[in-house]
Amino acid sequence: MTVKPIRQKLLVDPDKELVHRASRGDMQAFQQLFERHYKWVYALVWRLAGASDSAHDLTQEVFIKVWGSLAQFRGESKFSTWLHTIATRVAMGELRKNKRWQHIRLTGEASYAQSMTYEPSADLSELDKLILRLPEQTRWAFVLHCIEGLRHEEVATEMGIAIGTSKAQVHRARQMLEEWLTDDG
Amino acid sequence: MNHAYKQILAMVLLLAIGLLAPQAIAKQQSVEQRMEVPTTIIVSLENMRGEVEIVGTDDNLAKVSGRLDEYATGLTFERDGNNLTIRVDMPKRGNFSGQQGSALRVELPRRAELHVTGVSSDFTVYNFSSQVRVNTVSGDIRAESLEGQLRLSTVSGDVQSRKLAGVIALKSVSGDVVDHASTASSASYTSTSGDVEVSTQAQEVTAESVSGDVEMELGAVMSLQIKSVSGDVSAQLQLLEQGRIEANSVSGNVELAFVGALDATLSADVSGGGTIINKLNDAQARESEWGVGANLETKLGNGAGHIELSTMSGDIIVANK
Amino acid sequence: MTAESKKLDQLIEQARQGKQSPQPERDLWGGIEQALVRSSRRPLQGFGWLWASAACMVLVVAGLTFNGLQQTEQAGVSQTQLLLTMLNQQHQQQRQLVLTHYQQVGWDGRSEFVKHELEQIRASIDEVSEQLMQEPSNQQLWQLLQWLYQKELELLESQFKETNPLQQV
């Protein structure tokens, strides 16, 4: 008896009206959607990219993709969920492309060393400062699984790795982070 | 039997045209075609560039003659039931920078319904009595002796007409709209930066302009509506019993001159720096309490009609002719 | 569970809740808007409903001004201001829509054609809006404002037609 109304409440998407308008070409509505969601999209891609420059570009790219795909959004899930999927996919797609390119130019170790020397800005949270020090693959798996809440199967799909590898990377990430917490603490 | 024969002949003709078409790419192909059509045929005519003269006749014939655009790939001249298509076919893409557009004369039954479109093509249309729509972008439109539902519209060209009757709508964005000696029942004139110059007997008139001036010599009017941004508006008219006038402008002046007896309630309102000059009676405009703007309310004759005039910063002038 | 492990879980939980997340250092919307306008290629749709909605607004205004203005005077100017803001916003949306649609078929929005008149209309919209704050019950002014809105949209369309004449036929 009580379950039904709660479910219905959960199913009401607060973005529904704006999405509907945006899908008909209303750019102001789309801008409002952007205002509502860009902060966490930025945080997500920043953590995956590990750099603010690429995070700026990636966030923009995510919203451009979303605009182009609004017609395909059927409202079966919440808009925020759907946006989440697109953001992850766009960011991972780009980062993996860049990674292949980096492999040709540098070695994986070199980019790792680079990320070690990166000086994080002061207003980052403790966790975000540490995340930057994780090797790329390890960081991706950690962010997607631990922060974004994707299942290992989903992480594996997004990253193009085996489920076992995802688990191993997350485990490795936790180990490294805990170790750094001890050192810094 | 006779009908089938005609059909075969038409097909042979069409085939012949089709076969000839590839050679039509040569510069400025001449055309001379005719076809029997119902007198109430609906005609769709398209010509991108050049000049087309369209004339209504008393025959039940459609004729096209003249020269095609130098880039034209051919002429479509096809009838499907009560619809006739006349189209100067052009390549899908291209830079049509040459000077030689089409120069065509088209004759059609007077009662034909016309839908004409062009890009830079000028159109001259006369002697039709059913429905005429002309749409062109940078071309001029000239019209004479048309009757019925008339809509003539161009973006940067001029519209010039004489002796129009029926329900007419003339529109240009940057060109002038000039309509003389029209006996329309209802007329609407729209221009943006061009001027509107009109003499019409229409009882219902609307005119709109942004920066162009509007000058109208009207007959006995039941309803007149004018809107302008910065253009000046002047109209001379006789207001019919219980007629209605509404004129609004932002910074343009509004000047009305009345012919004959005038029975109306007049309300004039200036919001900004303009003034109200009333030469119809002794009523004086009241300055607003704040010193900016003025207002005039007065009854003329038996007060049956309504006149509402307003501007932000223009002047309002009302007088007897 | 070690103390570090517990601390890490806490930090992760904070991150999941969006507390102290990395934030962009510059504006992101401007770039997105530009890209949308440039890259989209959706077919041009008719604007019939747009004019219809403009007509609806006239009715809304008529109703609101008729019913609400007595209270307005007492409650200060806020109602008029609200109404004006609403109308101006709605017009902005429609204007953006027209622009976006034409830009999607490849128009970059630049045109000198009737540019001066468009500027005049923009200025007039401001002028009339301001005057309406003084005279909220002036029906003719409300109508003039509506007409200016409509005129601006029409002119934007004509700019497109003039710059891209081949889209006509």
XYZ file of C-alpha atoms in Angstrom:
675
model
C 0.000 0.000 0.000
C 2.618 2.501 1.010
C 5.131 1.402 -1.568
C 3.281 2.736 -4.555
C 3.230 6.447 -3.789
C 6.874 6.387 -2.822
C 7.797 4.728 -6.065
C 5.792 7.257 -7.975
C 7.524 10.037 -6.176
C 10.871 8.582 -7.077
C 9.846 8.301 -10.694
C 9.061 11.971 -11.026
C 12.025 13.464 -12.817
C 12.577 17.064 -11.735
C 14.248 17.730 -15.084
C 11.378 16.391 -17.158
C 9.880 19.719 -18.188
C 13.227 21.261 -19.066
C 14.271 18.179 -21.018
C 11.057 18.301 -22.984
C 11.574 21.927 -23.876
C 15.238 21.459 -24.666
C 14.465 18.554 -26.972
C 12.284 20.941 -28.965
C 15.200 23.266 -29.470
C 14.753 25.573 -26.475
C 18.308 26.501 -25.683
C 17.393 28.402 -22.553
C 15.858 25.293 -21.084
C 19.003 23.426 -21.973
C 21.080 26.069 -20.294
C 19.052 25.546 -17.134
C 19.723 21.826 -17.309
C 23.378 22.649 -17.704
C 23.295 24.898 -14.642
C 21.697 22.145 -12.602
C 24.156 19.439 -13.511
C 27.445 20.818 -14.716
C 29.099 20.783 -11.294
C 28.994 17.078 -10.795
C 29.667 16.359 -14.453
C 32.756 18.513 -14.140
C 33.790 16.780 -10.921
C 33.387 13.378 -12.561
C 35.407 14.172 -15.666
C 37.983 16.083 -13.640
C 38.601 13.039 -11.485
C 38.812 10.794 -14.513
C 41.032 13.156 -16.502
C 43.132 14.283 -13.589
C 43.581 17.738 -15.029
C 41.404 20.803 -15.187
C 42.142 21.701 -18.807
C 40.836 18.460 -20.197
C 38.005 18.551 -17.671
C 36.788 21.862 -19.079
C 36.818 20.525 -22.615
C 35.282 17.220 -21.647
C 32.431 18.829 -19.726
C 31.612 20.933 -22.744
C 31.780 17.917 -24.983
C 29.445 15.984 -22.721
C 26.766 18.671 -22.914
C 27.169 19.053 -26.649
C 26.632 15.290 -27.012
C 23.638 15.445 -24.716
C 22.020 18.194 -26.782
C 22.503 16.125 -29.921
C 21.021 13.028 -28.297
C 18.064 14.613 -26.508
C 15.715 13.315 -29.168
C 16.743 9.773 -28.263
C 16.127 10.259 -24.572
C 12.817 8.510 -23.931
C 12.518 9.311 -20.253
C 12.756 5.655 -19.216
C 15.343 6.627 -16.652
C 15.885 9.922 -14.938
C 17.645 12.534 -16.983
C 20.438 12.732 -14.410
C 21.067 8.988 -14.704
C 21.138 9.213 -18.452
C 23.445 12.229 -18.308
C 25.692 10.257 -15.998
C 26.037 7.455 -18.509
C 26.812 9.850 -21.329
C 29.344 11.757 -19.232
C 31.171 8.576 -18.297
C 31.126 7.300 -21.842
C 32.321 10.538 -23.413
C 35.067 11.013 -20.856
C 36.297 7.427 -21.016
C 36.140 7.416 -24.798
C 38.261 10.527 -25.032
C 40.688 9.564 -22.306
C 41.283 6.150 -23.811
C 41.851 7.723 -27.193
C 44.384 10.113 -25.666
C 46.012 7.268 -23.814
C 46.671 5.341 -27.017
C 48.148 8.465 -28.467
C 50.277 9.043 -25.371
C 51.605 5.511 -25.584
C 53.064 6.271 -28.941
C 54.659 9.474 -27.789
C 55.607 8.783 -24.241
C 55.601 5.688 -22.175
C 52.907 4.907 -19.665
C 55.485 5.445 -16.939
C 56.304 8.904 -18.201
C 52.685 10.027 -17.932
C 52.577 8.423 -14.511
C 55.654 10.371 -13.468
C 54.014 13.486 -14.894
C 50.955 12.995 -12.769
C 53.194 12.563 -9.726
C 54.779 15.952 -10.282
C 51.420 17.645 -10.839
C 50.890 20.277 -8.198
C 47.300 20.212 -7.132
C 45.630 23.471 -6.285
C 45.059 24.267 -2.650
C 41.273 24.108 -2.530
C 41.059 20.467 -3.545
C 39.771 17.975 -1.043
C 42.210 15.570 0.530
C 40.875 12.716 -1.542
C 41.085 14.627 -4.819
C 44.692 15.553 -4.140
C 45.516 11.900 -3.613
C 43.473 10.647 -6.559
C 45.742 12.646 -8.842
C 48.667 10.556 -7.749
C 47.042 7.274 -8.780
C 48.112 5.713 -12.067
C 45.580 6.456 -14.770
C 43.877 3.044 -15.079
C 43.799 2.628 -11.345
C 42.288 6.070 -10.913
C 39.594 5.425 -13.520
C 38.531 2.167 -11.915
C 38.534 3.758 -8.467
C 36.521 6.811 -9.521
C 33.966 4.830 -11.500
C 33.459 2.110 -8.930
C 33.976 3.797 -5.573
C 32.790 7.338 -6.208
C 30.376 6.985 -9.097
C 29.016 3.665 -7.914
C 29.307 1.652 -11.133
C 29.380 -2.130 -10.768
C 32.593 -3.890 -11.742
C 30.909 -5.234 -14.895
C 30.041 -1.680 -15.910
C 33.503 -0.383 -15.094
C 34.961 -3.178 -17.207
C 32.744 -2.245 -20.153
C 33.486 1.468 -19.941
C 37.218 0.916 -19.633
C 37.456 -1.983 -22.029
C 39.101 -4.271 -19.469
C 38.232 -7.585 -17.787
C 36.014 -7.614 -14.710
C 38.879 -9.160 -12.738
C 41.150 -6.319 -13.777
C 38.623 -3.780 -12.573
C 38.466 -5.465 -9.177
C 42.249 -5.662 -8.985
C 42.635 -1.977 -9.935
C 40.144 -0.832 -7.310
C 41.918 -2.951 -4.725
C 45.230 -1.451 -5.757
C 43.824 2.056 -5.598
C 42.531 1.575 -2.084
C 45.870 0.158 -0.973
C 47.799 3.093 -2.393
C 45.383 5.686 -1.020
C 45.388 4.145 2.454
C 49.150 4.069 2.392
C 49.326 7.750 1.432
C 46.792 8.605 4.132
C 49.124 6.981 6.701
C 52.140 8.874 5.355
C 50.404 12.230 5.222
C 48.531 11.690 8.455
C -11.058 7.797 -78.187
C -10.368 11.452 -78.601
C -9.191 11.675 -74.989
C -6.778 8.761 -75.376
C -5.393 10.311 -78.506
C -4.743 13.542 -76.635
C -3.000 11.680 -73.882
C -0.703 9.910 -76.307
C 0.051 13.163 -78.016
C 0.864 14.765 -74.661
C 3.177 11.890 -73.798
C 4.945 12.125 -77.125
C 5.338 15.835 -76.573
C 6.691 15.326 -73.076
C 9.117 12.687 -74.373
C 10.249 15.048 -77.068
C 10.800 17.770 -74.485
C 12.677 15.272 -72.329
C 14.928 14.303 -75.220
C 15.533 17.877 -76.151
C 16.252 18.966 -72.599
C 19.957 17.976 -72.461
C 20.691 20.308 -75.336
C 18.924 23.086 -73.502
C 22.000 23.707 -71.375
C 23.315 25.934 -74.135
C 23.237 29.601 -73.177
C 19.849 31.336 -73.032
C 17.692 28.731 -74.628
C 14.573 30.099 -76.317
C 11.250 28.562 -75.420
C 7.816 28.719 -76.973
C 5.290 26.349 -75.491
C 1.552 26.198 -75.139
C -1.090 23.911 -73.741
C -4.855 23.898 -73.367
C -5.898 24.232 -69.734
C -9.113 24.636 -67.718
C -9.895 28.303 -67.119
C -9.725 27.852 -63.336
C -6.391 26.091 -63.361
C -4.090 26.400 -60.339
C -0.685 27.477 -61.528
C 2.588 27.159 -59.706
C 5.308 29.211 -61.326
C 8.967 29.276 -60.307
C 11.781 31.306 -61.719
C 14.976 31.987 -59.820
C 16.471 34.913 -61.688
C 15.484 37.365 -64.373
C 12.091 38.750 -65.300
C 8.726 37.186 -65.819
C 5.636 38.878 -67.143
C 2.427 37.043 -66.345
C -0.698 38.061 -68.178
C -4.288 36.932 -67.822
C -6.218 36.339 -71.054
C -9.690 35.251 -72.070
C -8.411 32.032 -73.694
C -8.194 28.628 -72.107
C -4.528 28.410 -72.984
C -1.290 28.425 -71.051
C 1.624 29.841 -73.026
C 5.262 30.327 -72.129
C 7.630 32.149 -74.405
C 10.989 33.865 -74.182
C 14.487 32.942 -73.050
C 15.537 30.788 -70.117
C 18.223 31.640 -67.588
C 21.724 31.021 -68.958
C 22.246 28.366 -66.264
C 18.817 26.748 -66.675
C 18.730 23.025 -67.336
C 15.302 23.231 -68.885
C 11.710 24.258 -68.467
C 9.083 22.188 -66.708
C 5.689 22.827 -68.246
C 3.398 20.122 -66.917
C -0.220 19.723 -66.135
C -1.607 17.310 -63.588
C -5.375 17.562 -63.394
C -6.229 21.095 -62.339
C -2.605 21.936 -61.484
C -0.102 23.393 -63.868
C 3.590 23.652 -63.065
C 5.777 26.125 -64.887
C 9.326 25.992 -63.618
C 12.648 27.157 -64.964
C 14.828 24.270 -63.805
C 18.200 25.169 -62.384
C 21.136 23.030 -61.287
C 20.846 22.063 -57.617
C 24.002 23.934 -56.736
C 25.997 26.546 -58.432
C 27.282 30.025 -58.388
C 24.865 31.825 -60.639
C 26.908 34.925 -61.115
C 26.192 35.509 -64.804
C 23.931 38.358 -65.830
C 21.474 36.497 -68.017
C 18.430 35.450 -66.025
C 15.228 34.301 -67.659
C 13.155 36.706 -69.714
C 9.745 35.114 -70.059
C 6.198 35.999 -70.893
C 3.519 33.707 -69.533
C -0.101 33.849 -70.614
C -2.781 32.153 -68.579
C -6.569 32.191 -68.305
C -7.703 35.243 -66.380
C -9.420 33.130 -63.709
C -6.336 31.019 -63.018
C -5.028 30.896 -59.452
C -1.358 31.907 -59.302
C 1.401 30.862 -56.929
C 4.578 32.529 -58.031
C 8.020 32.250 -56.442
C 11.421 33.612 -57.319
C 14.721 34.596 -55.802
C 16.068 37.606 -57.598
C 13.414 37.407 -60.264
C 11.175 40.390 -60.962
C 7.533 39.695 -61.653
C 4.952 41.738 -63.466
C 1.445 40.405 -63.104
C -1.728 41.757 -64.613
C -5.297 40.943 -65.481
C -6.175 38.163 -63.065
C -9.335 37.755 -61.071
C -9.046 34.876 -58.634
C -6.060 34.516 -56.384
C -2.494 35.727 -56.846
C 0.434 35.040 -54.559
C 3.877 36.272 -55.435
C 6.952 35.690 -53.295
C 10.383 36.816 -54.260
C 13.500 37.749 -52.315
C 15.362 40.520 -54.030
C 13.105 40.956 -57.020
C 10.545 43.710 -57.622
C 6.870 43.011 -57.993
C 4.624 45.054 -60.231
C 0.942 44.341 -60.346
C -1.955 45.878 -62.188
C -5.640 45.137 -62.597
C -5.805 42.196 -60.255
C -8.829 41.176 -58.257
C -9.375 38.610 -55.531
C -7.084 37.342 -52.827
C -3.798 39.058 -53.544
C -0.587 38.581 -51.589
C 2.518 40.146 -53.001
C 5.659 39.886 -50.957
C 9.330 40.616 -51.477
C 12.240 40.963 -49.077
C 14.477 43.589 -50.567
C 12.603 44.556 -53.711
C 9.801 47.062 -54.229
C 6.112 46.327 -54.588
C 4.253 48.616 -56.960
C 0.675 48.182 -57.861
C -2.258 49.882 -59.534
C -5.944 49.111 -59.704
C -6.053 46.210 -57.325
C -9.347 44.964 -55.948
C -10.399 42.374 -53.420
C -8.430 41.498 -50.326
C -4.871 42.620 -50.725
C -1.681 42.240 -48.703
C 1.478 43.916 -49.949
C 4.756 43.481 -48.183
C 8.367 44.424 -48.548
C 11.106 44.485 -45.933
C 13.574 46.979 -47.251
C 11.809 48.063 -50.406
C 8.968 50.534 -50.888
C 5.343 49.564 -51.081
C 3.357 51.735 -53.442
C -0.279 51.052 -54.192
C -2.413 53.416 -56.234
C -6.004 53.554 -57.345
C -6.899 50.397 -55.553
C -10.530 49.593 -54.859
C -9.794 46.783 -52.465
C -12.301 45.887 -49.776
C -9.519 45.227 -47.342
C -5.856 46.155 -47.652
C -2.752 45.522 -45.607
C 0.615 47.143 -46.223
C 3.846 46.187 -44.511
C 7.280 47.596 -44.891
C 10.280 47.746 -42.585
C 12.735 50.289 -43.839
C 11.014 51.206 -47.060
C 8.198 53.716 -47.390
C 4.533 52.933 -47.819
C 2.647 55.153 -50.203
C -0.940 54.313 -50.785
C -4.134 55.590 -52.328
C -6.940 53.149 -51.840
C -10.691 53.036 -51.355
C -10.436 50.061 -49.011
C -12.744 50.220 -45.973
C -10.410 48.161 -43.836
C -6.777 49.161 -43.887
C -3.742 48.149 -41.876
C -0.244 49.529 -42.335
C 2.998 48.699 -40.544
C 6.459 50.107 -40.791
C 9.607 50.219 -38.688
C 11.677 53.081 -40.006
C 9.905 53.812 -43.263
C 7.276 56.520 -43.572
C 3.645 55.687 -44.203
C 1.558 58.006 -46.335
C -2.008 57.120 -47.126
C -4.773 58.715 -49.071
C -7.841 56.792 -48.106
C -11.517 56.856 -48.908
C -14.331 56.149 -46.467
C -12.833 53.923 -43.825
C -14.494 51.579 -41.372
C -11.308 50.416 -39.759
C -7.753 51.677 -39.871
C -4.798 50.296 -37.952
C -1.315 51.718 -38.162
C 1.858 50.768 -36.351
C 5.265 52.298 -36.732
C 8.500 52.481 -34.798
C 10.344 55.535 -36.015
C 8.644 56.156 -39.325
C 6.167 59.022 -39.646
C 2.587 58.142 -40.379
C 0.129 60.356 -42.179
C -3.297 59.507 -43.428
C -6.123 61.392 -45.010
C -9.519 59.768 -44.699
C -13.189 59.907 -44.041
C -14.285 57.896 -41.030
C -17.505 55.973 -41.507
C -20.226 55.911 -38.857
C -18.936 53.814 -35.946
C -15.607 53.396 -37.635
C -12.440 52.706 -35.713
C -8.892 54.042 -35.946
C -5.906 52.858 -33.997
C -2.436 54.232 -34.595
C 0.612 53.554 -32.432
C 4.167 54.609 -32.895
C 7.304 54.707 -30.812
C 9.090 57.797 -32.038
C 7.356 58.502 -35.327
C 4.772 61.249 -35.773
C 1.141 60.394 -36.348
C -0.831 62.818 -38.466
C -4.457 62.341 -39.428
C -6.486 64.606 -41.670
C -10.231 64.035 -41.804
C -12.493 64.628 -44.736
C -16.176 65.299 -44.133
C -18.175 64.963 -40.930
C -16.456 63.218 -38.060
C -18.375 61.436 -35.310
C -15.975 59.827 -32.910
C -14.445 59.728 -29.474
C -10.828 60.641 -29.771
C -8.181 59.561 -27.350
C -4.593 60.593 -27.955
C -1.691 59.757 -25.729
C 1.929 60.852 -25.817
C 4.166 59.221 -23.256
C 7.496 60.913 -23.789
C 8.653 64.116 -25.345
C 6.091 64.515 -28.124
C 3.170 66.908 -28.292
C -0.477 66.615 -29.259
C -1.851 69.131 -31.688
C -5.609 69.141 -32.033
C -7.139 71.209 -34.813
C -10.436 69.352 -34.851
C -12.069 71.230 -31.991
C -11.137 73.403 -29.027
C -10.240 70.610 -26.664
C -6.759 70.938 -25.241
C -4.342 68.169 -24.437
C -3.608 67.756 -20.730
C 0.000 67.618 -19.691
C 0.711 64.656 -17.474
C 1.232 65.235 -13.753
C 4.921 64.472 -14.005
C 5.438 66.935 -16.804
C 6.391 64.327 -19.343
C 3.755 63.230 -21.784
C 0.272 64.458 -22.574
C -3.209 63.175 -23.092
C -6.259 64.287 -25.035
C -9.788 62.930 -24.726
C -12.523 64.549 -26.724
C -15.846 63.827 -28.361
C -16.370 64.809 -31.954
C -19.889 65.002 -33.399
C -22.049 62.273 -31.893
C -18.963 60.354 -30.762
C -19.991 57.065 -32.385
C -16.619 56.086 -33.773
C -13.383 55.413 -31.912
C -10.001 56.940 -32.535
C -7.070 55.873 -30.381
C -3.698 57.345 -31.107
C -0.537 56.868 -29.134
C 3.147 57.527 -29.460
C 6.037 57.421 -27.059
C 8.018 60.402 -28.245
C 6.473 61.394 -31.559
C 3.919 64.117 -32.199
C 0.246 63.525 -32.780
C -1.548 65.880 -35.112
C -5.254 65.674 -35.900
C -6.938 68.109 -38.256
C -9.685 68.600 -40.809
C -8.693 68.421 -44.406
C 39.116 -2.415 9.398
C 42.092 -0.132 9.823
C 41.838 3.518 10.719
C 43.103 4.471 7.249
C 40.511 2.304 5.601
C 37.799 3.977 7.661
C 39.126 7.414 6.846
C 39.247 6.550 3.143
C 35.626 5.390 3.284
C 34.687 8.699 4.883
C 36.491 10.667 2.197
C 34.836 8.597 -0.523
C 31.426 9.178 1.038
C 32.058 12.923 1.097
C 33.076 12.855 -2.550
C 29.952 10.876 -3.436
C 27.821 13.508 -1.777
C 29.503 16.143 -3.869
C 31.159 17.867 -0.933
C 34.209 19.888 -1.912
C 34.336 18.706 -5.490
C 36.702 20.185 -8.043
C 34.996 23.139 -9.728
C 35.592 24.672 -13.152
C 37.673 27.821 -13.139
C 36.073 29.394 -16.155
C 32.700 29.707 -17.814
C 31.746 26.596 -19.738
C 28.348 27.505 -21.124
C 29.540 30.066 -23.657
C 31.588 27.492 -25.526
C 28.788 24.952 -25.452
C 26.266 27.415 -26.785
C 28.528 28.387 -29.651
C 29.189 24.789 -30.569
C 25.500 23.933 -30.530
C 24.659 26.793 -32.764
C 27.426 25.957 -35.194
C 27.272 22.199 -35.381
C 23.656 21.163 -35.159
C 21.965 20.235 -38.369
C 18.387 19.765 -37.468
C 15.894 20.493 -40.206
C 14.150 23.820 -40.192
C 10.695 23.725 -38.749
C 7.833 26.083 -39.282
C 7.249 28.790 -36.736
C 3.493 28.733 -36.930
C 3.118 27.747 -33.294
C 5.474 30.530 -32.355
C 3.197 33.210 -33.732
C 0.313 31.446 -32.111
C 2.025 31.599 -28.757
C 2.740 35.268 -29.286
C -0.961 35.761 -29.867
C -1.685 33.868 -26.653
C 0.592 36.207 -24.765
C -1.486 39.135 -25.893
C -4.492 37.512 -24.269
C -2.562 36.737 -21.127
C -1.420 40.310 -20.912
C -4.885 41.628 -21.549
C -6.252 39.423 -18.777
C -3.512 40.195 -16.313
C -3.494 43.898 -16.863
C -7.240 44.009 -16.644
C -7.580 41.999 -13.472
C -4.370 42.565 -11.649
C -3.468 46.159 -11.956
C -5.563 47.555 -9.179
C -3.631 45.427 -6.746
C -0.462 46.270 -8.572
C -0.624 49.888 -7.609
C -0.857 48.944 -3.943
C 1.695 46.190 -3.997
C 4.221 48.484 -5.636
C 5.341 47.944 -9.176
C 6.435 44.375 -8.700
C 3.554 42.802 -10.620
C 4.172 44.883 -13.696
C 7.836 44.215 -13.411
C 7.183 40.501 -13.088
C 4.940 40.496 -16.088
C 7.440 42.450 -18.131
C 10.259 40.180 -17.102
C 8.186 37.171 -18.005
C 7.268 38.584 -21.400
C 10.790 39.670 -22.169
C 12.111 36.270 -21.188
C 9.551 34.506 -23.291
C 10.448 36.702 -26.205
C 14.145 36.030 -25.695
C 13.420 32.324 -25.885
C 11.478 32.667 -29.072
C 14.149 34.850 -30.531
C 16.812 32.328 -29.620
C 14.716 29.604 -31.138
C 14.408 31.400 -34.443
C 18.137 32.101 -34.472
C 19.069 28.562 -33.563
C 16.833 27.110 -36.207
C 18.314 29.241 -38.928
C 21.814 28.697 -37.666
C 21.200 25.004 -37.802
C 20.635 25.189 -41.519
C 23.948 26.925 -41.882
C 23.400 30.615 -41.268
C 26.050 32.226 -39.111
C 23.669 34.914 -37.970
C 25.641 37.755 -39.446
C 23.792 40.132 -41.663
C 23.836 43.832 -42.297
C 20.363 43.650 -43.752
C 17.885 45.686 -41.684
C 20.470 45.671 -38.892
C 19.674 49.263 -38.126
C 15.943 48.520 -37.876
C 16.612 45.585 -35.586
C 18.613 47.822 -33.305
C 15.779 50.319 -33.334
C 13.349 47.630 -32.375
C 15.568 46.440 -29.541
C 15.828 49.987 -28.254
C 12.079 50.490 -28.631
C 11.350 47.315 -26.676
C 13.411 48.737 -23.824
C 11.794 52.122 -24.121
C 8.264 50.746 -24.175
C 9.027 48.367 -21.297
C 10.267 51.274 -19.237
C 7.207 53.315 -20.027
C 4.984 50.411 -19.037
C 6.496 50.556 -15.589
C 5.087 54.087 -15.380
C 1.801 53.304 -17.057
C 1.018 49.667 -16.424
C -2.606 50.062 -17.433
C -1.872 51.433 -20.900
C -3.336 48.724 -23.139
C -1.952 50.286 -26.292
C 1.556 50.157 -24.932
C 1.225 46.484 -24.120
C 0.037 45.867 -27.630
C 2.846 47.936 -29.052
C 5.306 45.834 -27.069
C 3.809 42.641 -28.453
C 3.994 44.017 -31.937
C 7.644 44.958 -31.471
C 8.426 41.432 -30.318
C 6.718 40.002 -33.352
C 8.410 42.492 -35.648
C 11.817 41.557 -34.331
C 11.223 37.890 -35.057
C 9.982 38.713 -38.530
C 13.047 40.790 -39.230
C 15.357 38.037 -38.060
C 13.634 35.742 -40.514
C 13.948 38.268 -43.292
C 17.656 38.643 -42.531
C 18.032 34.949 -43.067
C 16.038 34.995 -46.299
C 18.010 37.888 -47.612
C 21.371 36.298 -46.810
C 20.378 32.837 -47.987
C 17.983 33.529 -50.819
C 18.251 30.071 -52.334
C 16.512 28.605 -49.306
C 13.392 30.227 -50.662
C 12.669 28.003 -53.620
